[in-house]
Short mmCIF file of C-alpha atoms and ligand atoms in Angstrom, two decimals:
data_model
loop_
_atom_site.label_atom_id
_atom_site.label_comp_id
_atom_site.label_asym_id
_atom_site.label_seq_id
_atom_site.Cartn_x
_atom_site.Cartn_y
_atom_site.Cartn_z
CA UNK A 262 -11.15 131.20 -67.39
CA UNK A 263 -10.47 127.50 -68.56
CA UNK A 264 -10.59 127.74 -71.89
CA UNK A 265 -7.74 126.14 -74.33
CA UNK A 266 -6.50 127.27 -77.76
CA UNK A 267 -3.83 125.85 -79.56
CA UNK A 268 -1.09 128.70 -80.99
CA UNK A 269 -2.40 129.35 -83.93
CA UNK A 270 -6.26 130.37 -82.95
CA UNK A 271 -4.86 132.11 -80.07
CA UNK A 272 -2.98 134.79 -82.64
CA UNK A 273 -6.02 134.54 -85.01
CA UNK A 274 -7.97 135.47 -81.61
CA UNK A 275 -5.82 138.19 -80.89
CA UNK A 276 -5.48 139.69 -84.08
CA UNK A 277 -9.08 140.06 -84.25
CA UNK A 278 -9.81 141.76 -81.04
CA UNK A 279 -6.52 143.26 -80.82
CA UNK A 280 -7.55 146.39 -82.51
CA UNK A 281 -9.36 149.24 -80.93
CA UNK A 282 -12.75 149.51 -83.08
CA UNK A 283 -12.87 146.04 -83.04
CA UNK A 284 -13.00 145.87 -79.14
CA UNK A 285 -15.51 148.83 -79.16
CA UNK A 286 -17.51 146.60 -81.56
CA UNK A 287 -17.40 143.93 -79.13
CA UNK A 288 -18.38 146.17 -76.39
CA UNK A 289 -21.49 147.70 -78.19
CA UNK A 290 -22.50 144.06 -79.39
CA UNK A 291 -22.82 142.70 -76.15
CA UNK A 292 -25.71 144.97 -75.33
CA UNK A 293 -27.98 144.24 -78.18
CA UNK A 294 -27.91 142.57 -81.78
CA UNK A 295 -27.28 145.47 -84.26
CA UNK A 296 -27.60 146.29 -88.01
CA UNK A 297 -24.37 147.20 -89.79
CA UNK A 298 -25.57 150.78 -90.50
CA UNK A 299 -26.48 151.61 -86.21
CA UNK A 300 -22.70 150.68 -85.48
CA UNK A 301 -21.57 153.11 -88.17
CA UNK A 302 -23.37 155.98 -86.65
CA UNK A 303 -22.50 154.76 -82.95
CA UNK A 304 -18.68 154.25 -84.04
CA UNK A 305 -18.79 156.97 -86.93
CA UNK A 306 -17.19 155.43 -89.43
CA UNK A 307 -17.97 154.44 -93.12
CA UNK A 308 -19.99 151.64 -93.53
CA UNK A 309 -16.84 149.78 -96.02
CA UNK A 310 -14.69 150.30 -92.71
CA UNK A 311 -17.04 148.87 -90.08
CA UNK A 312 -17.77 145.53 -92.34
CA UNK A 313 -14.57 145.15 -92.84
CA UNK A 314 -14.16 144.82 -89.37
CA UNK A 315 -17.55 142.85 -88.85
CA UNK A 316 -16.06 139.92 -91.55
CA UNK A 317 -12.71 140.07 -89.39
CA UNK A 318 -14.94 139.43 -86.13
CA UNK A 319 -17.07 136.58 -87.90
CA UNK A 320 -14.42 134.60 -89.31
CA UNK A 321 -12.66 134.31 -86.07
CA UNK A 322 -15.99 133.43 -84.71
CA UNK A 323 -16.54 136.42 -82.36
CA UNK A 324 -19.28 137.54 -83.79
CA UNK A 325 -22.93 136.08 -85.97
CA UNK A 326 -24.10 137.57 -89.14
CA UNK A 327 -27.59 137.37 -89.77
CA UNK A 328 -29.04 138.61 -92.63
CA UNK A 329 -32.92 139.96 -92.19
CA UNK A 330 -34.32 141.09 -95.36
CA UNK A 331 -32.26 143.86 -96.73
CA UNK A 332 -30.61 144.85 -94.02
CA UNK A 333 -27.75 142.66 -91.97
CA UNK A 334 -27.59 142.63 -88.52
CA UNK A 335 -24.99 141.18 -85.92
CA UNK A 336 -24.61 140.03 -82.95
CA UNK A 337 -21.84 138.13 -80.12
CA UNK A 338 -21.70 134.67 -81.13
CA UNK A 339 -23.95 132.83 -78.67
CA UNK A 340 -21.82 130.49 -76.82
CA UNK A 341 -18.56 128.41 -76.75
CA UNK A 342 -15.25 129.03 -76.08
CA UNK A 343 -14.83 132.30 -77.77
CA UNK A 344 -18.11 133.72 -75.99
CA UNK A 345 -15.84 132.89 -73.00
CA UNK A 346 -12.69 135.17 -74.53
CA UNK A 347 -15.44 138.18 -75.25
CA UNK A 348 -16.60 138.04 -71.70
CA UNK A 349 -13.38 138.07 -70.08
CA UNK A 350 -11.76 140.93 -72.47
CA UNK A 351 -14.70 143.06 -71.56
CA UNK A 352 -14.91 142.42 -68.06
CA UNK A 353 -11.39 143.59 -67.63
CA UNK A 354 -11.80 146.93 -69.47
CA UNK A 355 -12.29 149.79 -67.25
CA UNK A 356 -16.21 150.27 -66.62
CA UNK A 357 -15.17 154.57 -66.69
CA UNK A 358 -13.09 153.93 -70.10
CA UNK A 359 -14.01 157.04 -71.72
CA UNK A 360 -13.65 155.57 -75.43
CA UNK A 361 -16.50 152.96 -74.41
CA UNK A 362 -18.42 155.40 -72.50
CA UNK A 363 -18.50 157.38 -75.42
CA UNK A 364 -19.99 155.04 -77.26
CA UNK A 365 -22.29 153.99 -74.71
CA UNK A 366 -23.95 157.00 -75.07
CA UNK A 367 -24.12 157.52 -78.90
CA UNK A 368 -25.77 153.73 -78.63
CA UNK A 369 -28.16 155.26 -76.19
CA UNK A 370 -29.15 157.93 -78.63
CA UNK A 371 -29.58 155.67 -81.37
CA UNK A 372 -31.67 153.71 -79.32
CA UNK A 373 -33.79 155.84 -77.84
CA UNK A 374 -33.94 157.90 -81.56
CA UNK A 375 -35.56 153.75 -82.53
CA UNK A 376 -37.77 153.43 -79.21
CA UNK A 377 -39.15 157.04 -79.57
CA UNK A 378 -40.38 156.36 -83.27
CA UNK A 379 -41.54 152.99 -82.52
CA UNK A 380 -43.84 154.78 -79.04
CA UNK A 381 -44.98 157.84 -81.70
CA UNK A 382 -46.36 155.75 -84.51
CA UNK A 383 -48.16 153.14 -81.67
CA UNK A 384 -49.55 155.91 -80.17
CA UNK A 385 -50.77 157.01 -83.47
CA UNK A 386 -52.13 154.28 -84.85
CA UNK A 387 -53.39 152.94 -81.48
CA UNK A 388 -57.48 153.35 -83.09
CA UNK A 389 -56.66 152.01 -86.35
CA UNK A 390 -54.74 148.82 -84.96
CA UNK A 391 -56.72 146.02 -85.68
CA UNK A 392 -57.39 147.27 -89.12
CA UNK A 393 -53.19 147.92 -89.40
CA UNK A 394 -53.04 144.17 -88.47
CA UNK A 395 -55.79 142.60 -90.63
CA UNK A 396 -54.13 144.46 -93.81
CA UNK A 397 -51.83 141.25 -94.09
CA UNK A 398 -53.14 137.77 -93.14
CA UNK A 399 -56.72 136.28 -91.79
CA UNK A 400 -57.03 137.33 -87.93
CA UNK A 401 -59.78 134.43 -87.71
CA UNK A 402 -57.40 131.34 -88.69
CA UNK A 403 -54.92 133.07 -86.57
CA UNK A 404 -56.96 133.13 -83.54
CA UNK A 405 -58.46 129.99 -84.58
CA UNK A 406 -55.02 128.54 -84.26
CA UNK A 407 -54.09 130.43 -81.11
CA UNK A 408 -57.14 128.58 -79.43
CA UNK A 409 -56.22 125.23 -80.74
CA UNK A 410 -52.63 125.86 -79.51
CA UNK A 411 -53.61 126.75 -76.42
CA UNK A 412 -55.16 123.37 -75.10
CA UNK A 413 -58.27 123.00 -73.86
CA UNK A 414 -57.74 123.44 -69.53
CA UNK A 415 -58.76 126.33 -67.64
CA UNK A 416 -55.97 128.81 -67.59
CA UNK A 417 -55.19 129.62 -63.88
CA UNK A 418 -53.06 132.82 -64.97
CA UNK A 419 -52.59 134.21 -68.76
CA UNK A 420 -49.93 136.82 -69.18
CA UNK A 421 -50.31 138.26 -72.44
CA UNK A 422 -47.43 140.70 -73.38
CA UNK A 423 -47.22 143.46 -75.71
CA UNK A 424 -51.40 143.45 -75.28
CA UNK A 425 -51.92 145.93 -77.56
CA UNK A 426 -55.84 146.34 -78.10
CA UNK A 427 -56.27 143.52 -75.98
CA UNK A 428 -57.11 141.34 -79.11
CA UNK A 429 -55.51 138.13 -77.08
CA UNK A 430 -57.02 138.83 -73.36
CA UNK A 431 -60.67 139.02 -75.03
CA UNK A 432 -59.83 135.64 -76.71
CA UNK A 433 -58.42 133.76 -74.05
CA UNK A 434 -59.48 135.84 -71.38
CA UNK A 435 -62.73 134.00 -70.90
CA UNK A 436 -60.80 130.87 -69.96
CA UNK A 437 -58.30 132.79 -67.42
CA UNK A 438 -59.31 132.80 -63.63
CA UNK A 439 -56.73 136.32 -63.77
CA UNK A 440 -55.54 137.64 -66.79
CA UNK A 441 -52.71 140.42 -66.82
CA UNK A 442 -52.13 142.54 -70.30
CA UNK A 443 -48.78 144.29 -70.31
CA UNK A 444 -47.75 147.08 -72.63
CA UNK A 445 -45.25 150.19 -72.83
CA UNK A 446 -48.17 152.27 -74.99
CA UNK A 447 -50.63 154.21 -72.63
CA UNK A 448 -52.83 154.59 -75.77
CA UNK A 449 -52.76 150.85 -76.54
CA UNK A 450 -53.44 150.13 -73.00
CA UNK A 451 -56.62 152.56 -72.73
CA UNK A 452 -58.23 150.86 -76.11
CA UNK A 453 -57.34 147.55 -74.17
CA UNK A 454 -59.25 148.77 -71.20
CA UNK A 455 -62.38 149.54 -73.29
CA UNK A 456 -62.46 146.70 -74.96
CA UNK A 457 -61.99 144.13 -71.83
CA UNK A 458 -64.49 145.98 -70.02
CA UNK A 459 -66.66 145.95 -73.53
CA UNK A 460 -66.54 141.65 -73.60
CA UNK A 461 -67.02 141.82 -69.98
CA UNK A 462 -63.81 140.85 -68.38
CA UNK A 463 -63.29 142.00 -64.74
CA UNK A 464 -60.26 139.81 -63.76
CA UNK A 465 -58.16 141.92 -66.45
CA UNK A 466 -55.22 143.57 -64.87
CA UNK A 467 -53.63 145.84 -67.18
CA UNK A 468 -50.37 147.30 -66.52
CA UNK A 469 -47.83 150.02 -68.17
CA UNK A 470 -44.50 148.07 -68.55
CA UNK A 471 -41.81 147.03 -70.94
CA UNK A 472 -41.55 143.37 -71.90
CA UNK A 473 -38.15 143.01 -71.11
CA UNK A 474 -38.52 143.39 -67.53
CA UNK A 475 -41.84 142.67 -66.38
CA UNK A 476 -41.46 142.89 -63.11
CA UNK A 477 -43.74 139.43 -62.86
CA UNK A 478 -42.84 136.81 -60.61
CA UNK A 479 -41.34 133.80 -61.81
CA UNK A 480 -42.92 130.80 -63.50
CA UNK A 481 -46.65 132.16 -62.06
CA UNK A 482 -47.96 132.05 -65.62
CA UNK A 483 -49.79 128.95 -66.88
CA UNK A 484 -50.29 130.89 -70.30
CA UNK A 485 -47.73 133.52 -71.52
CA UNK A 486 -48.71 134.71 -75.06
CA UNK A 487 -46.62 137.41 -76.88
CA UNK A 488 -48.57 138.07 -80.36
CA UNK A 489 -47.15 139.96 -82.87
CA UNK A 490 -44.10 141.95 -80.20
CA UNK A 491 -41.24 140.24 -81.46
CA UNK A 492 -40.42 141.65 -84.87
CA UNK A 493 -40.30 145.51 -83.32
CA UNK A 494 -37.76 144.78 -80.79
CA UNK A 495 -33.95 145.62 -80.79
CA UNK A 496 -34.17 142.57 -78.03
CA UNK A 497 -35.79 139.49 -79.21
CA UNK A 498 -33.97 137.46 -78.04
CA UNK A 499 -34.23 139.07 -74.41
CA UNK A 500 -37.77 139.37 -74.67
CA UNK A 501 -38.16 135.41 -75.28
CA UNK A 502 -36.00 134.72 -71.81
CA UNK A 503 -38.35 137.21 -69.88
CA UNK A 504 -41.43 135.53 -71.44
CA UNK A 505 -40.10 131.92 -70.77
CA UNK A 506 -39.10 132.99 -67.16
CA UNK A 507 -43.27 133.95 -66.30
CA UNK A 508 -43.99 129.96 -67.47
CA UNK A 509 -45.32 127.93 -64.92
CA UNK A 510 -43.51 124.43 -64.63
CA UNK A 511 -47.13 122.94 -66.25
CA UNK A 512 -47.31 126.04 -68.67
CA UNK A 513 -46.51 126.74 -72.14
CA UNK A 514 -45.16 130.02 -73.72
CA UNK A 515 -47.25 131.17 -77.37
CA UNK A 516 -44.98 133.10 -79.52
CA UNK A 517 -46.76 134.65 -82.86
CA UNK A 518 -44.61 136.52 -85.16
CA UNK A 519 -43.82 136.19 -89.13
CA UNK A 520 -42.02 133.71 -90.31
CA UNK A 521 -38.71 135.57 -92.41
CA UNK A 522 -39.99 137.52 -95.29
CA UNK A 523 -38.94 140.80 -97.56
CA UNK A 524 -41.41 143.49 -97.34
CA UNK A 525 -38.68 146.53 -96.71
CA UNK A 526 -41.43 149.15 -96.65
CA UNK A 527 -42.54 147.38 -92.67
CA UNK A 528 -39.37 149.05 -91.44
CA UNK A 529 -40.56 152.41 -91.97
CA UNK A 530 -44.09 152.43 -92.73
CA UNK A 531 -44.54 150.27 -89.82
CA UNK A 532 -41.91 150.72 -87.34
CA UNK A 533 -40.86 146.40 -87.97
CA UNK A 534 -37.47 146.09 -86.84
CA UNK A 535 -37.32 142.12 -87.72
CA UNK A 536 -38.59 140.73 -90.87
CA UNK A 537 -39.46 137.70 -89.35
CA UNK A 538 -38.14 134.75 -87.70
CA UNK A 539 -37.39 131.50 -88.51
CA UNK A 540 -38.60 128.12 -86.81
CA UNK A 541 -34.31 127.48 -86.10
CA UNK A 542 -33.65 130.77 -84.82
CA UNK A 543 -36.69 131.03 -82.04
CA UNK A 544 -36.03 126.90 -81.28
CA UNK A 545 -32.41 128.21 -79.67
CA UNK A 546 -33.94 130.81 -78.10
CA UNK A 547 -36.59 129.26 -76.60
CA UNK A 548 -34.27 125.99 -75.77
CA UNK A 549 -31.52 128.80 -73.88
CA UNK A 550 -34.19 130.02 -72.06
CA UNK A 551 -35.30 126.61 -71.32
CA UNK A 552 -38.28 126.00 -73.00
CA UNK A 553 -36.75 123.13 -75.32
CA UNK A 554 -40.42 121.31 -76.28
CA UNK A 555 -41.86 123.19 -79.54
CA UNK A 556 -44.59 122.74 -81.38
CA UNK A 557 -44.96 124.86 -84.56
CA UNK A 558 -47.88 126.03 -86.63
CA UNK A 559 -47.46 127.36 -89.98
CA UNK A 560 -50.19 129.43 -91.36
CA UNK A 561 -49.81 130.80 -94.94
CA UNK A 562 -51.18 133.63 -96.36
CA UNK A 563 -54.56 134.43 -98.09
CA UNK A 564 -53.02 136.86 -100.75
CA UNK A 565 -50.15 136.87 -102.72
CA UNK A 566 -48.60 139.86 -101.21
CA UNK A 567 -49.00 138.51 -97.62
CA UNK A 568 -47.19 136.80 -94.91
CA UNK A 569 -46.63 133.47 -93.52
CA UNK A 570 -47.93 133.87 -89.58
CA UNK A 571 -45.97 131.40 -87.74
CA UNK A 572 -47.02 130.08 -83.88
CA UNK A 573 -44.46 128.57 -81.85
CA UNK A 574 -45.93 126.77 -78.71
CA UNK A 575 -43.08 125.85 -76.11
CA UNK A 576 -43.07 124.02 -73.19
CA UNK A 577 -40.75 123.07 -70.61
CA UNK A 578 -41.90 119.37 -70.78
CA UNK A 579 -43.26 117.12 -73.83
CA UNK A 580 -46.15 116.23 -71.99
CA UNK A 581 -47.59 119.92 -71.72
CA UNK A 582 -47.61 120.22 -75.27
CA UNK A 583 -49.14 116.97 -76.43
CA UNK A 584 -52.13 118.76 -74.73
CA UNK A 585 -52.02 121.07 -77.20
CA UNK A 586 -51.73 118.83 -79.77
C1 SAM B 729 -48.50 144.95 -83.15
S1 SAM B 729 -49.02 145.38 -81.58
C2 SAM B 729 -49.66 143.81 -81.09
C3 SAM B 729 -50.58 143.92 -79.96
C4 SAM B 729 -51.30 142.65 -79.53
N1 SAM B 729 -50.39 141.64 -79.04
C5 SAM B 729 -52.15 142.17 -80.64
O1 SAM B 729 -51.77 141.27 -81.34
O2 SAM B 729 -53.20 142.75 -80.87
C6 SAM B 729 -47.49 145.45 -80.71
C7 SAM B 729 -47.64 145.97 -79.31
O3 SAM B 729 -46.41 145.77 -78.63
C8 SAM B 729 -46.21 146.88 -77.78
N2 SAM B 729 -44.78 146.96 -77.48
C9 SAM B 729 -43.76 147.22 -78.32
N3 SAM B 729 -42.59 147.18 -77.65
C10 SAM B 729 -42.89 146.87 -76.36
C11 SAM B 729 -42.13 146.68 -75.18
N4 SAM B 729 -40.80 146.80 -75.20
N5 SAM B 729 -42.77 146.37 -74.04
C12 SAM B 729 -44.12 146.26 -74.00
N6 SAM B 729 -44.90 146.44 -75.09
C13 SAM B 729 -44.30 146.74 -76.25
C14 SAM B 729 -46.72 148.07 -78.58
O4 SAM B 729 -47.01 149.17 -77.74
C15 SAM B 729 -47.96 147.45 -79.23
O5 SAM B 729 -49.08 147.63 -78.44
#
């Protein structure tokens, strides 16, 4: 490790880690981004305790606050020289530690507690999907804009994941010489079937798979779309490397998701873990995982009550998306 501090941020350093929930914080933050309530359960301990703990952490730069709607989640702070400190403290604790394991596998409960609802109520509502989806903005300007964003070329391989119905392979599936839909929902994946089949599609590969590790080769895609995925994921973040990794040097990566809004009742009425993004947010993201050109589309909604769909187009060069343009 070559990182400097001067005296005083190295005792400000150490008096924030230097206390035992505060490491195990640490520890369960560099797995995923979590809201304040999941490390109370993991850790159990009183929500005034843990973001007490969580302000101590942020002010000595450990850790990011991010607010999403009404709830607050956090995660390790991204990069610099304190990401450096994190990383070395944990890789010298004891992988057996039984403290940490401990809490390894409360996290895995909670998780598993969030996937489990989240496979349940997309199995469910696997028929009614489209409807679920048309309830808040205009699917034809969206796809409209998807096909805009897309450019005009032949697409030699589109990767669309999260496929869901298969809403994005029967739009741009026409174009694709091989098209591959990838989901984690067996129910999703048979509707998708039927309705490739139903528009005709035969070089439609559908596969059972979670979009964090696709098991794709790298940069084969010339089109990697992920439409409306983002906002249920404990991951995003993770799920925008994977995607970026599939891009083709001459490809682009289509991101659709909501830009930030406040409609609570998505959490559990809908399973939404996110309540949106916003445009600075999925630029790092996309720039970390090395996809730095963006082009964004902003499409607002048709009701009062709705939600801003945003489209975030990214490229590895400028030129790829000035065909876009
Ligand atoms: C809202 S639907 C969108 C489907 C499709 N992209 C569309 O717009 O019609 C979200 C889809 O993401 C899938 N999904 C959620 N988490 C996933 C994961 N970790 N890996 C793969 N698919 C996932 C769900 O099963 C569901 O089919």
């Amino acid at each position: 490790m070559i990182v400097k501090f001067a005296t005083k941020q190295i005792v400000e350093l150490l008096r924030a880690t230097g206390e035992p929930s505060r490491l195990r914080i640490l520890a369960l933050l560099a797995r995923e981004e979590l809201a304040v309530l999941e490390l109370c359960r993991v850790l159990d301990q009183s929500q005034p305790r843990v973001s007490r703990h969580l302000k101590l952490l942020a002010e000595a730069n450990l850790v990011e606050r991010f607010p999403d709607g009404a709830w607050v989640f956090y995660r390790l702070t991204g990069s610099g020289r304190e990401r450096e400190v994190i990383d070395y403290l944990l890789s010298q604790v004891d992988p057996g530690d039984t403290v940490l394991a401990h809490d390894r596998s409360r996290l895995d409960g909670v998780l598993t507690e969030r996937a489990s609802a989240a496979r349940t109520y997309f199995a469910e509502n696997a028929t009614r999907w489209d409807e679920i989806r048309s309830l808040y903005v205009s699917d034809a300007d969206v796809e409209d804009a998807i096909v805009q964003v897309s450019g005009e070329r032949r697409i030699r391989r589109l990767v669309d994941l999260g496929s869901g119905t298969g809403r994005m392979l029967t739009l741009l599936g026409p174009r694709a010489a091989q098209a591959v839909g990838l989901d984690l929902s067996q129910q999703m994946l048979n509707i998708a079937r039927r309705n490739t089949t139903e528009a005709g599609l035969a070089n439609v590969e559908l596969r059972h798979g979670d979009i964090l590790d696709t098991r794709l080769a790298d940069a084969t895609a010339d089109l990697v779309v992920v439409h409306q995925v983002l906002h249920y994921l404990g991951d995003p973040a993770a799920a925008v490397r994977e995607a970026s990794r599939l891009v083709a040097a001459d490809g682009r990566l289509i991101i659709v998701d909501f830009a930030p809004h406040k409609h609570e009742f998505l959490r559990e009425a809908h399973q939404h873990r996110r309540l949106g993004f916003s445009d600075e947010e999925m630029a790092r993201w996309l720039t970390e995982a090395g996809l730095p050109h963006l082009a964004l589309t902003s499409l607002p909604p048709n009701r009062s009550d709705g939600l801003t769909v945003k489209i975030w187009a990214a490229a590895r060069t400028p030129d790829e998306l000035r065909i876009a343009a």
